[in-house]
C-alpha positions as CSV (number, residue, x, y, z in Angstrom):
1,M,-47.4,-126.2,16.1
2,A,-50.0,-123.5,15.4
3,R,-52.3,-122.8,18.4
4,Y,-55.0,-120.1,18.8
5,T,-57.3,-119.5,21.8
6,C,-60.3,-117.4,22.6
7,S,-62.6,-117.0,25.6
8,F,-66.2,-116.0,25.4
9,I,-68.9,-115.0,27.8
10,L,-72.3,-115.8,26.4
11,S,-75.9,-115.1,27.5
12,V,-77.3,-118.6,27.2
13,P,-78.3,-121.3,29.7
14,T,-75.5,-123.9,30.0
15,D,-77.9,-126.8,29.3
16,Q,-78.7,-125.4,25.9
17,L,-75.1,-124.4,24.9
18,Q,-73.6,-127.9,24.2
19,A,-76.2,-128.9,21.6
20,S,-75.9,-125.6,19.9
21,L,-72.1,-125.8,19.8
22,V,-72.2,-129.3,18.3
23,E,-74.5,-128.0,15.5
24,L,-72.4,-124.9,15.0
25,L,-69.2,-127.0,14.6
26,Q,-70.9,-129.3,12.1
27,D,-72.1,-126.3,10.2
28,C,-68.4,-125.2,10.0
29,Q,-67.6,-128.5,8.3
30,L,-66.0,-130.1,11.4
31,D,-66.4,-133.6,12.6
32,V,-67.5,-133.7,16.2
33,Q,-65.7,-136.7,17.6
34,Y,-66.3,-136.4,21.3
35,Y,-68.4,-134.4,23.7
36,T,-69.5,-134.2,27.3
37,S,-71.5,-131.6,29.1
38,D,-68.4,-129.4,29.5
39,Y,-66.0,-130.4,26.7
40,I,-66.3,-130.8,22.9
41,L,-63.6,-132.1,20.5
42,A,-64.0,-131.7,16.8
43,R,-61.6,-132.1,13.8
44,E,-61.5,-131.3,10.1
45,F,-62.3,-134.2,7.9
46,I,-59.4,-136.3,6.7
47,G,-58.7,-135.6,3.0
48,S,-59.7,-132.0,3.1
49,V,-56.1,-130.8,3.7
50,P,-52.7,-132.4,4.2
51,I,-52.5,-134.3,7.5
52,S,-50.1,-131.8,9.1
53,K,-52.7,-129.0,8.5
54,L,-55.7,-130.9,10.0
55,V,-57.2,-128.6,12.6
56,T,-58.4,-129.8,16.0
57,V,-61.0,-127.7,17.9
58,E,-61.5,-128.0,21.6
59,I,-64.2,-126.2,23.5
60,L,-64.2,-126.1,27.2
61,I,-67.4,-124.9,29.0
62,D,-66.7,-123.4,32.4
63,K,-69.4,-124.9,34.7
64,T,-67.7,-123.7,37.9
65,R,-68.5,-120.0,37.4
66,H,-71.8,-119.9,35.6
67,N,-75.2,-118.4,36.5
68,D,-78.6,-118.5,34.9
69,T,-77.8,-115.7,32.4
70,E,-74.1,-116.1,31.6
71,T,-71.9,-118.9,30.5
72,R,-68.1,-118.8,30.0
73,M,-66.3,-121.0,27.5
74,S,-62.9,-121.2,25.9
75,I,-61.8,-122.6,22.5
76,V,-58.4,-123.9,21.5
77,I,-57.8,-124.4,17.8
78,K,-54.5,-126.1,16.8
79,N,-52.7,-128.2,14.3
80,E,-49.2,-129.6,13.6
81,E,-48.4,-126.9,11.1
82,L,-45.6,-124.4,11.9
83,P,-47.2,-121.0,11.8
84,L,-44.5,-119.5,9.5
85,Q,-47.1,-117.2,7.9
86,R,-49.5,-115.1,9.8
87,D,-52.4,-116.2,7.5
88,N,-51.9,-119.9,7.8
89,H,-54.6,-122.6,7.6
90,C,-55.0,-123.0,11.4
91,R,-55.5,-119.2,11.7
92,Q,-58.1,-119.2,8.9
93,I,-60.1,-121.9,10.6
94,F,-59.7,-120.1,14.0
95,E,-61.1,-116.9,12.6
96,Y,-64.0,-118.8,10.8
97,V,-65.1,-120.6,14.0
98,K,-64.6,-117.5,16.2
99,Q,-66.8,-115.5,13.8
100,A,-69.4,-118.3,13.8
101,I,-69.5,-118.3,17.6
102,E,-69.7,-114.5,17.8
103,N,-72.6,-114.3,15.2
104,C,-74.6,-117.4,16.3
105,R,-78.3,-116.8,16.7
106,Y,-78.6,-119.2,19.6
107,W,-77.1,-116.8,22.2
108,H,-76.1,-113.2,22.8
109,L,-72.3,-112.6,22.9
110,I,-71.3,-110.5,26.0
111,E,-67.5,-110.7,25.6
112,S,-64.9,-112.2,23.4
113,I,-61.2,-112.2,24.2
114,A,-58.7,-113.7,21.7
115,G,-55.4,-114.8,23.2
């Protein structure tokens, strides 16, 4: 199973972050299937790639350690594909979503740590 993670610290109020993230994921051609105030689940659309390569994106917003100016969040991007090549489909989607988050106009990126 391919799995990539990244943590971010953003300068954005927590109450504005969720709606902006849902829009960002939809702009990345992902189907947002579930969301709460601190969790978002999105997937690639069925039919776009083989089933084993379908990517799932999970975003966790840390509400325990936020303040008025900074919000922490983590993303986990995974699929059932074995990561036999460094540039696999899951890695490509990870890099695409990570870049979209880092360059989004709705917030200021303070820190990004890929794991």
